[in-house]
Short mmCIF file of C-alpha atoms and ligand atoms in Angstrom, two decimals:
data_model
loop_
_atom_site.label_atom_id
_atom_site.label_comp_id
_atom_site.label_asym_id
_atom_site.label_seq_id
_atom_site.Cartn_x
_atom_site.Cartn_y
_atom_site.Cartn_z
CA MET A 121 -0.21 -0.06 0.11
CA ASN A 122 0.79 3.62 -0.86
CA ILE A 123 0.62 5.20 2.74
CA THR A 124 -0.16 9.47 3.64
CA PHE A 125 -2.34 11.37 5.82
CA PRO A 126 -2.94 14.69 6.59
CA HIS A 127 -0.22 17.01 6.63
CA LEU A 128 0.06 19.00 9.99
CA GLY A 129 2.76 20.39 11.22
CA ASN A 130 5.78 17.98 12.89
CA VAL A 131 3.48 15.18 12.57
CA TYR A 132 4.93 13.55 8.97
CA ILE A 133 8.08 13.46 10.45
CA VAL A 134 7.29 11.04 13.07
CA ALA A 135 4.20 8.92 10.47
CA LYS A 136 6.48 8.73 7.85
CA ALA A 137 9.39 7.24 10.01
CA PHE A 138 7.31 4.94 11.47
CA LEU A 139 4.98 3.86 8.72
CA GLU A 140 8.88 3.14 6.08
CA GLU A 141 9.75 1.07 9.32
CA LEU A 142 6.72 -1.35 9.12
CA GLY A 143 7.40 -2.10 5.87
CA HIS A 144 5.21 0.45 4.02
CA GLU A 145 6.21 2.53 1.24
CA VAL A 146 4.93 5.99 2.35
CA VAL A 147 4.02 9.40 0.73
CA PRO A 148 4.75 12.48 2.41
CA PRO A 149 1.63 14.68 2.15
CA PRO A 150 2.90 17.89 0.13
CA VAL A 151 3.57 21.05 2.65
CA PRO A 152 -0.12 22.87 2.62
CA SER A 153 0.53 26.06 0.29
CA LYS A 154 -2.22 27.43 -1.96
CA LYS A 155 -2.59 25.63 -4.20
CA THR A 156 -3.83 23.09 -1.90
CA LEU A 157 -6.38 25.27 -0.14
CA GLU A 158 -8.23 26.61 -3.28
CA ILE A 159 -8.16 22.09 -4.28
CA GLY A 160 -9.88 21.59 -0.67
CA ILE A 161 -12.39 24.71 -1.07
CA LYS A 162 -13.73 23.27 -4.70
CA LEU A 163 -14.14 19.50 -2.99
CA SER A 164 -15.29 20.15 0.36
CA PRO A 165 -19.27 22.19 1.58
CA GLU A 166 -18.59 26.30 1.10
CA MET A 167 -19.23 26.00 5.23
CA MET A 168 -16.89 23.24 6.84
CA CYS A 169 -14.04 24.98 9.01
CA LEU A 170 -10.69 25.15 7.28
CA PRO A 171 -9.08 21.81 8.58
CA PHE A 172 -11.68 19.90 6.85
CA LYS A 173 -10.74 21.98 3.10
CA VAL A 174 -7.17 21.58 3.54
CA CYS A 175 -7.28 18.06 4.75
CA MET A 176 -9.00 17.56 1.23
CA GLY A 177 -6.34 19.37 -1.19
CA ASN A 178 -3.51 18.27 0.24
CA TYR A 179 -5.52 14.62 -0.26
CA ILE A 180 -6.21 15.08 -3.86
CA GLU A 181 -1.97 16.37 -3.79
CA SER A 182 -1.14 12.88 -1.96
CA ILE A 183 -3.20 10.57 -4.31
CA GLU A 184 -1.35 12.00 -7.67
CA ASN A 185 1.81 11.67 -6.06
CA GLY A 186 0.33 8.06 -6.11
CA ALA A 187 -1.18 7.51 -2.64
CA ASP A 188 -3.53 4.41 -2.63
CA THR A 189 -4.57 4.29 0.91
CA ILE A 190 -5.59 7.86 4.03
CA LEU A 191 -4.71 7.03 7.23
CA ILE A 192 -6.04 9.39 9.72
CA THR A 193 -7.07 9.57 13.29
CA GLY A 194 -10.76 9.35 13.89
CA SER A 195 -13.14 11.42 16.81
CA CYS A 196 -15.94 11.14 18.91
CA GLY A 197 -17.89 14.37 20.58
CA PRO A 198 -19.87 17.66 19.85
CA CYS A 199 -17.05 18.31 16.70
CA ARG A 200 -17.44 17.97 13.62
CA PHE A 201 -13.72 16.41 13.16
CA GLY A 202 -15.91 12.93 14.25
CA PHE A 203 -17.12 13.01 10.27
CA TYR A 204 -14.60 14.30 8.61
CA SER A 205 -13.25 10.82 6.85
CA ASN A 206 -16.57 9.63 6.40
CA MET A 207 -17.38 12.64 4.39
CA GLN A 208 -13.82 12.78 2.73
CA GLU A 209 -14.52 8.40 1.88
CA TYR A 210 -17.25 10.03 0.28
CA ILE A 211 -16.63 12.90 -0.96
CA LEU A 212 -12.88 10.91 -3.20
CA LYS A 213 -15.04 8.06 -3.64
CA ASP A 214 -17.64 10.34 -5.36
CA LEU A 215 -14.90 11.92 -7.74
CA GLY A 216 -14.18 8.46 -8.33
CA TYR A 217 -10.89 8.48 -6.60
CA GLU A 218 -10.31 4.18 -4.88
CA VAL A 219 -8.20 5.15 -2.02
CA ASP A 220 -8.48 3.20 1.00
CA MET A 221 -9.34 5.04 4.26
CA ILE A 222 -8.19 3.39 7.27
CA THR A 223 -9.61 5.41 10.34
CA LEU A 224 -8.10 4.67 13.83
CA GLU A 225 -10.97 5.69 16.49
CA SER A 226 -10.70 5.10 19.58
CA PRO A 227 -11.47 1.11 20.32
CA ARG A 228 -14.12 2.60 23.13
CA GLU A 229 -16.01 3.06 19.67
CA GLY A 230 -16.20 -0.18 18.31
CA PHE A 231 -13.15 -3.02 19.12
CA ASN A 232 -13.75 -5.11 15.81
CA GLU A 233 -13.30 -1.67 13.87
CA PHE A 234 -9.96 -0.54 16.01
CA LYS A 235 -8.45 -3.71 15.27
CA GLU A 236 -9.56 -4.19 11.48
CA ASN A 237 -7.94 -0.83 10.72
CA VAL A 238 -5.01 -1.38 12.98
CA GLY A 239 -4.19 -4.91 11.17
CA LYS A 240 -3.86 -3.03 7.63
CA LEU A 241 -0.98 -0.74 9.34
CA ILE A 242 0.46 -3.89 10.52
CA GLY A 243 0.23 -5.68 7.79
CA SER A 244 2.72 -9.26 8.04
CA ASN A 245 4.55 -7.56 10.96
CA SER A 246 5.73 -9.44 13.84
CA ILE A 247 5.30 -8.07 17.19
CA ILE A 248 8.53 -8.39 18.16
CA ASN A 249 9.50 -5.86 14.94
CA ILE A 250 6.26 -3.28 16.28
CA GLY A 251 7.38 -3.80 19.48
CA ARG A 252 11.13 -2.70 19.10
CA ASN A 253 10.17 0.62 16.56
CA ILE A 254 7.24 1.81 19.24
CA LYS A 255 9.25 3.23 21.89
CA PRO A 256 11.15 5.06 19.76
CA ALA A 257 8.79 6.21 17.31
CA LEU A 258 7.11 7.87 20.46
CA ASP A 259 10.33 9.03 21.41
CA LEU A 260 10.96 11.25 17.98
CA ILE A 261 7.64 12.45 19.05
CA LYS A 262 8.43 14.37 21.94
CA GLN A 263 11.68 14.39 20.18
CA ALA A 264 10.47 16.67 17.05
CA ASP A 265 8.22 18.35 19.62
CA ASP A 266 11.73 19.78 21.20
CA LEU A 267 13.44 20.92 18.38
CA THR A 268 10.32 23.01 17.36
CA GLN A 269 10.15 24.54 20.86
CA LEU A 270 13.59 24.56 21.05
CA SER A 271 13.99 26.61 18.03
CA ASN A 272 11.45 28.73 18.95
CA ASN A 273 13.14 30.00 21.97
CA ILE A 274 16.45 30.54 19.95
CA ARG A 275 14.77 32.72 17.72
CA ALA A 276 13.31 34.80 20.18
CA TYR A 277 16.63 35.81 21.68
CA ALA A 278 18.85 35.49 18.25
CA ILE A 279 20.25 38.33 17.08
CA ASP A 280 20.29 37.64 13.06
CA LYS A 281 16.08 35.55 13.38
CA THR A 282 17.19 34.31 9.57
CA GLU A 283 19.47 32.22 10.44
CA VAL A 284 17.13 30.34 12.93
CA ASN A 285 14.49 30.34 10.14
CA SER A 286 17.29 29.07 7.52
CA ILE A 287 18.79 25.86 9.39
CA MET A 288 14.52 25.09 10.12
CA ASP A 289 13.12 25.38 6.38
CA LYS A 290 16.86 22.97 5.80
CA TYR A 291 15.35 20.93 8.35
CA TYR A 292 12.11 20.49 7.10
CA ASN A 293 13.19 19.65 3.42
CA GLN A 294 15.82 17.24 4.42
CA ALA A 295 13.23 15.20 6.61
CA MET A 296 11.35 14.41 3.99
CA GLU A 297 13.99 13.09 1.95
CA THR A 298 15.44 10.19 5.17
CA TYR A 299 13.75 6.98 5.50
CA GLY A 300 12.81 5.32 9.11
CA ILE A 301 13.23 6.64 12.43
CA LYS A 302 17.27 6.33 13.20
CA GLN A 303 18.22 8.36 9.58
CA ILE A 304 15.23 10.93 11.50
CA VAL A 305 17.00 11.08 14.73
CA GLU A 306 20.58 11.87 13.26
CA LEU A 307 19.04 14.88 11.68
CA ILE A 308 16.78 15.95 14.69
CA GLN A 309 20.39 16.07 16.37
CA ASP A 310 22.02 17.52 14.14
CA THR A 311 19.73 21.10 13.32
CA GLU A 312 19.90 21.30 17.68
CA ILE A 313 23.81 21.43 17.39
CA LYS A 314 22.91 23.94 14.74
CA LEU A 315 20.42 25.36 16.52
CA LYS A 316 22.20 25.87 19.95
CA ASP A 317 25.44 27.72 17.84
CA VAL A 318 23.21 30.35 16.61
CA LYS A 319 24.15 34.28 18.80
CA ILE A 320 21.63 35.64 21.43
CA ASN A 321 21.15 38.84 23.08
CA LYS A 322 21.59 36.29 26.73
CA ASP A 323 21.18 39.61 27.70
CA TYR A 324 17.03 39.92 25.72
CA GLN A 325 14.39 39.39 28.02
CA PRO A 326 11.34 38.62 25.97
CA ILE A 327 7.53 38.51 26.45
CA LYS A 328 5.92 35.66 26.40
CA ILE A 329 3.19 34.84 24.86
CA GLY A 330 1.09 31.18 24.94
CA ILE A 331 -0.73 30.73 21.57
CA ILE A 332 -4.49 28.08 22.41
CA GLY A 333 -7.46 27.72 20.96
CA GLU A 334 -7.82 24.34 18.59
CA ILE A 335 -5.23 22.03 17.67
CA TYR A 336 -5.12 21.84 13.47
CA THR A 337 -5.13 25.37 13.47
CA ILE A 338 -2.23 25.52 15.94
CA ILE A 339 0.72 22.97 14.77
CA GLU A 340 0.13 24.01 11.35
CA PRO A 341 1.83 26.84 9.71
CA PHE A 342 -0.01 26.94 6.73
CA VAL A 343 -2.70 27.49 8.44
CA ASN A 344 -2.06 30.06 11.74
CA LEU A 345 0.04 32.10 9.36
CA GLU A 346 2.46 31.15 11.06
CA VAL A 347 2.42 32.79 13.34
CA GLU A 348 5.02 31.50 15.53
CA ARG A 349 8.25 32.63 13.45
CA LYS A 350 5.53 35.64 12.69
CA LEU A 351 6.26 36.59 17.07
CA GLY A 352 9.31 34.98 17.04
CA GLU A 353 10.44 37.45 14.14
CA MET A 354 8.94 40.29 16.63
CA GLY A 355 11.33 38.32 19.69
CA VAL A 356 8.12 37.14 21.00
CA LEU A 357 8.28 33.42 23.03
CA VAL A 358 6.17 32.09 21.61
CA GLU A 359 4.68 27.94 23.56
CA LYS A 360 2.15 26.05 22.01
CA SER A 361 -0.25 24.56 23.80
CA LEU A 362 -1.39 22.11 22.16
CA THR A 363 1.53 19.49 20.11
CA PRO A 364 2.12 16.18 18.59
CA THR A 365 2.89 15.56 21.85
CA ALA A 366 0.49 16.97 24.08
CA TRP A 367 -2.03 14.92 21.80
CA PHE A 368 -0.68 11.55 22.27
CA LYS A 369 -0.62 12.02 25.58
CA HIS A 370 -3.73 12.17 26.93
CA HIS A 371 -4.92 10.15 23.82
CA VAL A 372 -2.78 6.96 23.26
CA TYR A 373 0.10 6.93 26.28
CA SER A 374 -2.25 7.86 29.29
CA TYR A 375 -6.06 5.81 27.75
CA PRO A 376 -8.57 5.72 28.56
CA PHE A 377 -7.32 8.07 31.58
CA GLY A 378 -5.89 10.94 29.94
CA SER A 379 -3.69 12.78 30.84
CA LYS A 380 -2.58 14.24 33.42
CA GLU A 381 -0.99 17.56 31.84
CA GLU A 382 -5.09 18.35 30.04
CA LYS A 383 -6.79 16.40 33.75
CA LYS A 384 -4.96 19.57 35.23
CA LYS A 385 -6.33 22.12 31.78
CA PHE A 386 -10.30 21.38 32.23
CA LYS A 387 -9.36 22.16 36.14
CA LEU A 388 -8.20 25.42 35.91
CA ALA A 389 -11.33 25.97 33.48
CA LYS A 390 -13.86 24.84 35.56
CA PRO A 391 -14.28 28.31 37.37
CA TYR A 392 -15.27 28.90 34.07
CA LEU A 393 -16.52 25.89 31.08
CA GLU A 394 -16.98 22.26 33.18
CA THR A 395 -18.21 20.57 30.63
CA LEU A 396 -17.14 19.42 27.56
CA VAL A 397 -17.61 21.76 24.46
CA GLY A 398 -16.15 19.15 21.75
CA GLY A 399 -12.59 19.70 20.23
CA HIS A 400 -10.52 21.20 23.12
CA GLY A 401 -12.81 23.94 24.33
CA ARG A 402 -12.38 23.03 27.11
CA GLU A 403 -8.35 23.00 26.47
CA THR A 404 -8.25 26.67 25.79
CA ILE A 405 -10.39 27.84 28.78
CA GLY A 406 -7.89 26.16 31.17
CA SER A 407 -4.70 26.99 29.10
CA ALA A 408 -4.54 30.84 28.84
CA VAL A 409 -5.04 30.55 33.02
CA HIS A 410 -1.97 28.04 32.83
CA TYR A 411 -0.51 30.59 30.54
CA LYS A 412 -1.18 33.56 33.11
CA ASN A 413 -0.41 31.40 36.29
CA ILE A 414 3.16 30.34 34.94
CA GLY A 415 4.06 33.81 34.61
CA TYR A 416 3.79 34.32 30.64
CA ASP A 417 2.01 38.01 29.47
CA GLY A 418 -0.95 36.54 27.01
CA VAL A 419 -2.40 34.44 24.83
CA ILE A 420 -3.07 34.76 21.02
CA GLN A 421 -6.38 32.14 20.56
CA ILE A 422 -6.58 31.03 16.88
CA LEU A 423 -9.08 29.80 16.28
CA PRO A 424 -10.94 28.52 12.50
CA LEU A 425 -14.00 30.53 11.36
CA ASN A 426 -17.07 27.72 12.25
CA CYS A 427 -16.28 26.01 14.90
CA MET A 428 -18.14 25.61 17.14
CA PRO A 429 -15.42 24.26 20.33
CA GLU A 430 -13.41 27.23 19.78
CA ILE A 431 -16.13 29.86 19.77
CA VAL A 432 -17.87 29.08 22.63
CA ALA A 433 -14.77 29.25 24.13
CA LYS A 434 -12.94 32.70 23.15
CA SER A 435 -17.27 33.46 24.27
CA ILE A 436 -15.75 33.42 27.54
CA LEU A 437 -12.13 33.97 27.38
CA LYS A 438 -13.20 37.65 27.72
CA THR A 439 -14.49 37.17 31.23
CA VAL A 440 -11.15 35.53 31.88
CA GLY A 441 -9.19 38.26 30.39
CA GLU A 442 -11.07 40.39 32.57
CA ASP A 443 -10.64 38.37 35.96
CA LEU A 444 -7.68 37.62 35.58
CA LYS A 445 -6.25 41.01 34.29
CA PHE A 446 -4.50 38.91 31.23
CA PRO A 447 -4.58 39.63 27.57
CA ILE A 448 -5.95 38.11 25.10
CA LEU A 449 -6.68 38.35 21.18
CA THR A 450 -8.58 36.70 19.09
CA LEU A 451 -7.67 35.12 15.78
CA VAL A 452 -9.94 33.45 13.45
CA VAL A 453 -8.21 31.84 10.44
CA ASP A 454 -10.18 30.64 7.91
CA GLU A 455 -9.84 31.23 3.66
CA MET A 456 -9.88 34.74 3.24
CA THR A 457 -7.52 35.62 5.30
CA GLY A 458 -5.16 38.57 4.87
CA GLU A 459 -1.60 38.42 6.03
CA ALA A 460 -1.31 41.91 6.10
CA GLY A 461 -4.60 42.71 8.21
CA TYR A 462 -3.14 39.97 10.13
CA MET A 463 0.72 41.15 11.14
CA THR A 464 -1.49 44.23 11.54
CA ARG A 465 -2.71 42.48 14.86
CA LEU A 466 -0.44 40.52 15.57
CA GLU A 467 2.52 43.31 16.16
CA ALA A 468 -0.61 46.32 18.15
CA PHE A 469 -0.78 43.08 19.95
CA VAL A 470 2.46 42.13 20.99
CA ASP A 471 2.97 46.32 21.34
CA LEU A 472 0.20 46.55 23.32
CA ILE A 473 1.32 43.82 26.01
CA THR A 474 5.41 45.39 25.36
CA LYS A 475 3.96 49.12 27.15
CA ARG A 476 1.59 47.30 29.86
CA LYS A 477 5.16 45.23 31.00
CA GLU A 478 7.15 48.99 30.90
CA LYS A 479 3.88 50.24 32.49
CA TYR A 480 4.23 47.97 35.50
CA ARG A 481 8.34 48.10 35.19
CA VAL A 482 8.04 52.07 36.00
CA GLY A 483 4.89 51.78 38.16
S1 LIG B 1156 -12.20 21.93 16.24
FE1 LIG B 1156 -13.25 22.87 15.39
S2 LIG B 1156 -12.29 23.43 13.66
FE2 LIG B 1156 -11.78 21.55 14.60
S3 LIG B 1156 -12.96 20.30 13.67
FE3 LIG B 1156 -14.11 20.24 15.52
S4 LIG B 1156 -15.42 21.85 14.33
FE4 LIG B 1156 -13.30 22.07 12.98
#
């Protein structure tokens, strides 16, 4: 089988390596672009959320590159993500694409289906081969996320920010050319050394901003218009509240109980929102409180237009910001989002936080 999956930030690095270790021919999803989005818009229902459209475009590009199987995770709860795979499979079949869709749902949603789908992925691999690769693959998720965060940290202090960007661009490109877990681990280690060699201003005191909101939007740079890089170039130290590592910890390692970190966020959100609203709406509220508690200067919520869970969170964040006297900016993205307006809002927010900090320092 020639397998692909949706592009989601750095996830392709880990997924590609793991699937290669299982002996699959992997067609890595192309980095989303305007062309991806244009294809996705044409094939998706108009009011569908942005991640659906980008994924659709991504699938077509991968199919044109030879993919015949698509791997996607499933979901339950009040959010459209639970319908993604069924709807996307239906649209693809209607267009005449004969692709197999492997949807990894939680075993709670049907153990036999889960077993069948895992079976397709495992194929004729021996238990020994799977066991040998699972731990390195799980470690790799963290290594890849740690490297992204290291680049965010160094970019904030770097004297020449473009140096960090070019190291990371090279890493992302080379990751497409590697094969298996060992090669990608070596590439990550090599990139880490290069990042640590970048000249920094050690006395600089960056403002710190947490990125919160809908998971796909905050992880995929094409959809969030490279928010981490843009803020880093302004000298801001930035961290995302949700990463592939956090998702795995919560949904896979700690299944069925959930991770300690996410449970802590539910607790922090509780005075404002007690129930599940789908997606990561509750985590968004908890993350805002968390970033305030750990001394961040503000948070930016990013959500796709029409994202119900995040619309609920957005309406509550106003109260959170007022209660905690904590700056919160909300950015809504869709296919019409223009870079210039987006940049202006980011700059104005950074400006506001900088002035606010100076005022408290003087006062
Ligand atoms: S969280 Fe929002 S954007 Fe993401 S799939 Fe659900 S409804 Fe769509």
